[in-house]
PDB file of C-alpha atoms in Angstrom:
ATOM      1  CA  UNK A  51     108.808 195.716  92.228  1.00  0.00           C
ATOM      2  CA  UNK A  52     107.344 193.905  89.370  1.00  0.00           C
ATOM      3  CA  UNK A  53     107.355 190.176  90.296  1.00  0.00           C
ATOM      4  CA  UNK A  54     105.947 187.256  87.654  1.00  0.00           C
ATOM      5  CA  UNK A  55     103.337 184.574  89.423  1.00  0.00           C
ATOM      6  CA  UNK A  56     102.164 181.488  88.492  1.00  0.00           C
ATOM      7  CA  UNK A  57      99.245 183.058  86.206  1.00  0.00           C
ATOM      8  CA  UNK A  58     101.522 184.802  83.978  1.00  0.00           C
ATOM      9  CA  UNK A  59     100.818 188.669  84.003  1.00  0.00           C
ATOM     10  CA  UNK A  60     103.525 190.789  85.769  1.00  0.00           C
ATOM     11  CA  UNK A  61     101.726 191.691  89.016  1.00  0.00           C
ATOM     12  CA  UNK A  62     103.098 194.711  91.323  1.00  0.00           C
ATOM     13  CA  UNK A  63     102.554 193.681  94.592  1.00  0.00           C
ATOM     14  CA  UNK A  64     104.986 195.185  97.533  1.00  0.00           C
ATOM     15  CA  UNK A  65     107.314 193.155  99.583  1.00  0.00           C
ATOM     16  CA  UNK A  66     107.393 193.354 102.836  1.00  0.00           C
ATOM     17  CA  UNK A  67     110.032 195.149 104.343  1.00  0.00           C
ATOM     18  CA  UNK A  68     112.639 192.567 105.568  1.00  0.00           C
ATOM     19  CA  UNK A  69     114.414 193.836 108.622  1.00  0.00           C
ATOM     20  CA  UNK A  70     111.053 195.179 109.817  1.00  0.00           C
ATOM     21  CA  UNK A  71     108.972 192.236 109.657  1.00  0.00           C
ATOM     22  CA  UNK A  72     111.165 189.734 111.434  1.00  0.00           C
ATOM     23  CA  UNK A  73     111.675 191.931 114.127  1.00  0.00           C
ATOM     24  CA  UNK A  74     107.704 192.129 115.254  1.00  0.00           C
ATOM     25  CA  UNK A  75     108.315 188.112 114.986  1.00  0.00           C
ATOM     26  CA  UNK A  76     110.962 188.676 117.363  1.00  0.00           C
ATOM     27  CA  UNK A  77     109.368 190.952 119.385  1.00  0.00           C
ATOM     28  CA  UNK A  78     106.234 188.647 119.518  1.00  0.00           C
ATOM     29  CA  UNK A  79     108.248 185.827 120.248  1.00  0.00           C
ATOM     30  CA  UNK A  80     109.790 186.879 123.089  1.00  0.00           C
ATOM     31  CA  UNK A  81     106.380 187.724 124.090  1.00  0.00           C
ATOM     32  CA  UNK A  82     105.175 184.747 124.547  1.00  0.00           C
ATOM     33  CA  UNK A  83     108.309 183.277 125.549  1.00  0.00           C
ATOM     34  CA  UNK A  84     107.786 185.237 128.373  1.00  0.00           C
ATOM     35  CA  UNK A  85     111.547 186.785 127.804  1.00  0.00           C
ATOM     36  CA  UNK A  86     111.105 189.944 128.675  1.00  0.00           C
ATOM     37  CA  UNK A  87     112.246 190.068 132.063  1.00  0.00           C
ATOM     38  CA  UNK A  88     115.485 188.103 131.223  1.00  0.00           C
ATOM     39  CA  UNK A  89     116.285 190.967 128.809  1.00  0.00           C
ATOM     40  CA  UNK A  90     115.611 193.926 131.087  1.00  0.00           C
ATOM     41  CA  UNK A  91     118.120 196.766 131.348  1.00  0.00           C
ATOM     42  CA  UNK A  92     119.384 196.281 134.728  1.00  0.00           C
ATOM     43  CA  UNK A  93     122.601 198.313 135.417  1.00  0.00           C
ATOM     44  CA  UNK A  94     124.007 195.927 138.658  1.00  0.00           C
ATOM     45  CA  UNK A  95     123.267 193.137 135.719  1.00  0.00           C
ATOM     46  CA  UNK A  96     125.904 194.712 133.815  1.00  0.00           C
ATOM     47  CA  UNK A  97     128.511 193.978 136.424  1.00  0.00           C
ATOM     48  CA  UNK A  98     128.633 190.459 135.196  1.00  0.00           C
ATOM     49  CA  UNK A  99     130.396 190.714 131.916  1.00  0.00           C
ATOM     50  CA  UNK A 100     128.231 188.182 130.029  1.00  0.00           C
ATOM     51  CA  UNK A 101     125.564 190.456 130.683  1.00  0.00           C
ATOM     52  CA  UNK A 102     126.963 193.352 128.218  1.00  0.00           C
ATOM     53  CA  UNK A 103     124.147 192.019 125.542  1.00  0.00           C
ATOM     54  CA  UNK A 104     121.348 193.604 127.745  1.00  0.00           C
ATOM     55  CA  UNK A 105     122.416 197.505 126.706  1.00  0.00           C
ATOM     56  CA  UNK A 106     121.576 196.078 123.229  1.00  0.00           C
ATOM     57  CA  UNK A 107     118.643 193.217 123.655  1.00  0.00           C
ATOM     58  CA  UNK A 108     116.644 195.350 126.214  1.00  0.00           C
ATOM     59  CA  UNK A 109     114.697 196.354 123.123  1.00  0.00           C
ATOM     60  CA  UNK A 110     113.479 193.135 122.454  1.00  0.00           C
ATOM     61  CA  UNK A 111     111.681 192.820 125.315  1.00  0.00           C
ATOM     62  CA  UNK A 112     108.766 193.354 126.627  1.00  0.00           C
ATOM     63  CA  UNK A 113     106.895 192.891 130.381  1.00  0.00           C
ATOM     64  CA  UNK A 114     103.737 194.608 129.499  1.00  0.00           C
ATOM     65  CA  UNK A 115     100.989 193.410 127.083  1.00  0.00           C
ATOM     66  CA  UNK A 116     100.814 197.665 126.049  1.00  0.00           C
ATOM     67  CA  UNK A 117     103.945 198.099 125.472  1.00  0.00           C
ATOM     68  CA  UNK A 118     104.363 195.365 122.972  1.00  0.00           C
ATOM     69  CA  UNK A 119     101.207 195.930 120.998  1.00  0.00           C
ATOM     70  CA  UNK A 120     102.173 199.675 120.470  1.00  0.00           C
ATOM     71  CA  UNK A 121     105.819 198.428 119.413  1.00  0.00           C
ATOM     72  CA  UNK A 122     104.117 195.940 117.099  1.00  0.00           C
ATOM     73  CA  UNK A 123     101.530 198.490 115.877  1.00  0.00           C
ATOM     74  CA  UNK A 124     104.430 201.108 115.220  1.00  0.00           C
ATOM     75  CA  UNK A 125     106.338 198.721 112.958  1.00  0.00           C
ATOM     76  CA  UNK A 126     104.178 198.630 110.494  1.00  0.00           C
ATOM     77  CA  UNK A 127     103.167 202.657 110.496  1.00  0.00           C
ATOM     78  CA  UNK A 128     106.574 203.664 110.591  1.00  0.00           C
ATOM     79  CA  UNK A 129     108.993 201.201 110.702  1.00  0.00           C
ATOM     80  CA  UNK A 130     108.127 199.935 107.102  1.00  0.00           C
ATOM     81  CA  UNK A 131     108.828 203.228 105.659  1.00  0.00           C
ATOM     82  CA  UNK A 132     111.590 203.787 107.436  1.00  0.00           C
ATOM     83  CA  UNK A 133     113.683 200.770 106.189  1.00  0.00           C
ATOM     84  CA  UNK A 134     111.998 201.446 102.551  1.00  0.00           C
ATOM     85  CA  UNK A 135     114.077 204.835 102.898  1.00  0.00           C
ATOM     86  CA  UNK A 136     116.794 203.794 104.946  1.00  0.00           C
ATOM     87  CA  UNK A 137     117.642 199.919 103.157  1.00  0.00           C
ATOM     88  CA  UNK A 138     117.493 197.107 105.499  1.00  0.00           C
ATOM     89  CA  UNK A 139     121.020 196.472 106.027  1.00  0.00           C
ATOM     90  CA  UNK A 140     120.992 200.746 107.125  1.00  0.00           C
ATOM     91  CA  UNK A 141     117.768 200.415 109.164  1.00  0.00           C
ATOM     92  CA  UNK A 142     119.073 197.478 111.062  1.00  0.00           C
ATOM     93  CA  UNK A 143     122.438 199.384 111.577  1.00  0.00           C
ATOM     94  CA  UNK A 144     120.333 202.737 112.588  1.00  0.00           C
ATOM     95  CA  UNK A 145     118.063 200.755 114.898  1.00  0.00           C
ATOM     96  CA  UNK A 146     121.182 198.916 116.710  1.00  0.00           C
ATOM     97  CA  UNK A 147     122.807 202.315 116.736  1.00  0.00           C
ATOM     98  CA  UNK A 148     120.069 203.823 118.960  1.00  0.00           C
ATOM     99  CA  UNK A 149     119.407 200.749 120.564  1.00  0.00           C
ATOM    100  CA  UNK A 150     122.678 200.826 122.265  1.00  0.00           C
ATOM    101  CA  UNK A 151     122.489 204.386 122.325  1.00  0.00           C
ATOM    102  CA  UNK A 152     119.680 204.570 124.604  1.00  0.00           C
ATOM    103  CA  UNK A 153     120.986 201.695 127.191  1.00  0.00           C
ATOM    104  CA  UNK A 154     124.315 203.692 128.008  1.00  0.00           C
ATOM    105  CA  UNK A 155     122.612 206.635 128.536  1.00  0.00           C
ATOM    106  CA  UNK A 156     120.144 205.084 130.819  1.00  0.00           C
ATOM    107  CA  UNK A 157     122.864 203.128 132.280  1.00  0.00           C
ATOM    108  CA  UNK A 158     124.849 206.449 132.767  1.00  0.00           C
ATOM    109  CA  UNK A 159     121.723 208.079 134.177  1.00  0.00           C
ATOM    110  CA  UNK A 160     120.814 205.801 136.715  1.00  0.00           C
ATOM    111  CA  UNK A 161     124.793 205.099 137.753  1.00  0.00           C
ATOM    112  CA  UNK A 162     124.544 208.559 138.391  1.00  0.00           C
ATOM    113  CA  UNK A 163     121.425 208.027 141.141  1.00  0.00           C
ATOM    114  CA  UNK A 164     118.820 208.821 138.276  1.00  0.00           C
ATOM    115  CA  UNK A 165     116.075 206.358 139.917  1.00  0.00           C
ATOM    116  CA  UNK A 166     113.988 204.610 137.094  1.00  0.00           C
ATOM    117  CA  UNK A 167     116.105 205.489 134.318  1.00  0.00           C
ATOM    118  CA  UNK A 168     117.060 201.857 133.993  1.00  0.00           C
ATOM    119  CA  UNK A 169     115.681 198.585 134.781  1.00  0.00           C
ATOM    120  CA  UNK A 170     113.157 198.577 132.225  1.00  0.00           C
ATOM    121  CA  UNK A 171     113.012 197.774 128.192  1.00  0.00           C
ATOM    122  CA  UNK A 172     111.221 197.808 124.915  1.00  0.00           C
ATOM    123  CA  UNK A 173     111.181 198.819 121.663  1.00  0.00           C
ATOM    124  CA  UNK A 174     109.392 202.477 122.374  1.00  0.00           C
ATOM    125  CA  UNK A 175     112.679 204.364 123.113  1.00  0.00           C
ATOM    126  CA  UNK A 176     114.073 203.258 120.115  1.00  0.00           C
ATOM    127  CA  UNK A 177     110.947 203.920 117.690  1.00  0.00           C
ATOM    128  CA  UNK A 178     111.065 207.512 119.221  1.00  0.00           C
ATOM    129  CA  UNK A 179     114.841 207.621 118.762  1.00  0.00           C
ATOM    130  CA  UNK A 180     114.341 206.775 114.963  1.00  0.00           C
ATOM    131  CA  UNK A 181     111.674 209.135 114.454  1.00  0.00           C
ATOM    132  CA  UNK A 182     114.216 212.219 116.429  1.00  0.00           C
ATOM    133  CA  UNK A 183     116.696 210.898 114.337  1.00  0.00           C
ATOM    134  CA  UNK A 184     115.547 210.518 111.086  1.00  0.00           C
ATOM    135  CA  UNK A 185     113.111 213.832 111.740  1.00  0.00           C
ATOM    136  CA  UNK A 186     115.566 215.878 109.023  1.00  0.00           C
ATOM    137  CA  UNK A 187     113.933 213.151 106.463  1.00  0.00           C
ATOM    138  CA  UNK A 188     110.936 213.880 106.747  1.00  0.00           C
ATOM    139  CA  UNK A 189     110.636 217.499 106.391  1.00  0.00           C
ATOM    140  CA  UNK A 190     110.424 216.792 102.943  1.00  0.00           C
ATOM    141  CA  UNK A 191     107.278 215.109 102.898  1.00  0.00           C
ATOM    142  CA  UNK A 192     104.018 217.193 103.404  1.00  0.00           C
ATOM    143  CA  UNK A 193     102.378 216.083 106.438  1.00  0.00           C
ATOM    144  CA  UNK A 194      99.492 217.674 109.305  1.00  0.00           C
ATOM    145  CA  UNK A 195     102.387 218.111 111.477  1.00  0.00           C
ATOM    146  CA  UNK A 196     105.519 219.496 111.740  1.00  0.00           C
ATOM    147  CA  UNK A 197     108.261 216.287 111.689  1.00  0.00           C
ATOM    148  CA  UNK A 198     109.969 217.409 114.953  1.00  0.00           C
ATOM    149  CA  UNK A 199     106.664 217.048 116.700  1.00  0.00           C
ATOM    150  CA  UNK A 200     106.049 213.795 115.878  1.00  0.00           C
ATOM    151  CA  UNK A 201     108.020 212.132 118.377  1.00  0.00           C
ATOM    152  CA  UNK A 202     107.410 214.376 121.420  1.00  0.00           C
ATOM    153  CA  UNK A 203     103.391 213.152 120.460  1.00  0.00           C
ATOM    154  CA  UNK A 204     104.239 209.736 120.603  1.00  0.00           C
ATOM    155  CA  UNK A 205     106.495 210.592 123.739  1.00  0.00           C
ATOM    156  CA  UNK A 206     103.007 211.412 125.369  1.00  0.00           C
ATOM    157  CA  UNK A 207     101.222 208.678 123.723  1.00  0.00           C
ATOM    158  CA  UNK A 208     103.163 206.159 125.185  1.00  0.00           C
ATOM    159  CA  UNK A 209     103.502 207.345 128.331  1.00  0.00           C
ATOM    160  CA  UNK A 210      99.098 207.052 128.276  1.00  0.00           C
ATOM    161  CA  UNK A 211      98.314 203.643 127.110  1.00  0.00           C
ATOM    162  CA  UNK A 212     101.443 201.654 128.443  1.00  0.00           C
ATOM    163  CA  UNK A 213     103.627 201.555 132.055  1.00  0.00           C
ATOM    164  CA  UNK A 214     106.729 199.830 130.273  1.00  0.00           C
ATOM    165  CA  UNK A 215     108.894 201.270 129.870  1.00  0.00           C
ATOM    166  CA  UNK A 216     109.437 204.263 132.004  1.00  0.00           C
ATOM    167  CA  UNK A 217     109.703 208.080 131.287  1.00  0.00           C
ATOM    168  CA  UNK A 218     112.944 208.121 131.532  1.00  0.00           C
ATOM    169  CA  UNK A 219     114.477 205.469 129.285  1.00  0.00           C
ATOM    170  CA  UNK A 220     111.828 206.439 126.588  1.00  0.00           C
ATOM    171  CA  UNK A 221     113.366 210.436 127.052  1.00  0.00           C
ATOM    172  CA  UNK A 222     116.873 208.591 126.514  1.00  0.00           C
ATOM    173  CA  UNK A 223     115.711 207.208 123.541  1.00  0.00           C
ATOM    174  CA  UNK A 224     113.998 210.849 122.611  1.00  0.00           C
ATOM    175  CA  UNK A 225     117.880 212.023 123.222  1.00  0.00           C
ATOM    176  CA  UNK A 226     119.541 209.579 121.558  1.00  0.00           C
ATOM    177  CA  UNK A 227     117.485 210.134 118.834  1.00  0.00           C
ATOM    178  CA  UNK A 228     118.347 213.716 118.567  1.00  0.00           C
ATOM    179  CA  UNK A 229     122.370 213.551 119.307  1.00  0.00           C
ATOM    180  CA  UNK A 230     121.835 211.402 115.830  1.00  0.00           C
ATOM    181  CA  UNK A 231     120.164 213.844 114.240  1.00  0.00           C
ATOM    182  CA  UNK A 232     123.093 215.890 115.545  1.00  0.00           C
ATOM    183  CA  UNK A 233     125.650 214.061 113.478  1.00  0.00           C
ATOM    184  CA  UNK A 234     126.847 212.526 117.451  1.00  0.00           C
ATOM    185  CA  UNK A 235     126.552 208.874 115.635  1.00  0.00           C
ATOM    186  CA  UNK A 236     128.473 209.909 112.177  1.00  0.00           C
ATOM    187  CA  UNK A 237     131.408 208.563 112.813  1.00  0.00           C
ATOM    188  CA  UNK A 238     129.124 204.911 113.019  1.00  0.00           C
ATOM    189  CA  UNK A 239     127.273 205.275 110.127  1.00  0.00           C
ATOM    190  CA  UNK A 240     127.868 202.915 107.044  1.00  0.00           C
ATOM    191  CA  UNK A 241     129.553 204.169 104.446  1.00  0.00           C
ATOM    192  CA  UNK A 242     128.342 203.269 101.303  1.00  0.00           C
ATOM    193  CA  UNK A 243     131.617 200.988 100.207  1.00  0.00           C
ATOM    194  CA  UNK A 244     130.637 199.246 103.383  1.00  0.00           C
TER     195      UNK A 244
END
């Protein structure tokens, strides 16, 4: 994008992706809001119907200092590039999508006795849900690894510098991730006249 400034030559400096931006203010914000427990995927919190938001704001939250600096680190390294594909109105859907994705599965996991597939949250699961997701994109660009690998690394990653969240809900992320990939979500995916 070209963009005039106040010296007169055209200039072609990048904006920043919208979508992707706001949301590590958001994420940060909550931080130090000290919201993250509050937004914690708690399945005997979803009892109470006013408490339906929680299989969708769990991954705004964050307990653990790790967890949110490798949320706000991944933003930036893949996020950016991933709403510069997608569009911001499609990454925000996408990211929603799998958001909500991975709480009803971990919500279905632990109602079935799965212990500590719930009760956490973050934005991990759903960065590693993107990347499963989106993995068919980026076969076309020439990387060191193979795209499909890329998320399993970052599976392991995650599970090494940070506690929050657990194995499990980052897995269901990893698996809703890949039931997108699957065409699962196609039914829910904008159309363009939308």
């Amino acid at each position: 994008m070209r963009t005039r400034d106040s010296s007169g030559p055209l200039s072609s400096a990048p904006a920043l992706p919208l979508a992707s931006s706001v949301l590590m203010v958001l994420l940060s914000s909550l931080w130090l809001l000290g919201a993250g427990p509050s937004l914690t995927l708690a399945p005997e919190s979803l009892l109470d119907p006013w408490q339906v938001h929680r299989l969708l704001t769990h991954a705004l939250g964050h307990t653990a200092l790790p967890g949110l600096l490798l949320s706000l680190l991944l933003l930036p390294a893949v996020g950016w590039r991933q709403e510069c594909r997608l569009g911001t109105l499609r990454f925000l859907h996408t990211s929603a999508l799998l958001a909500l994705a991975t709480g009803l599965l971990a919500v279905l996991l632990a109602s079935l006795g799965v212990s500590g597939a719930a009760g956490g949250c973050g934005y991990m699961p759903v960065h590693l849900a993107m990347l499963a997701g989106q993995g068919h994109y980026l076969e076309r660009s020439r990387g060191v690894l193979p795209s499909w690998l890329l998320p399993w690394l970052l599976l392991a990653l995650t599970l090494l510098l940070s506690s929050e969240p657990s194995f499990l809900q980052l897995l269901c992320g990893l698996l809703a991730g890949l039931a997108y990939a699957a065409g699962a979500f196609q039914w829910l995916e904008l159309s363009e006249q939308r």
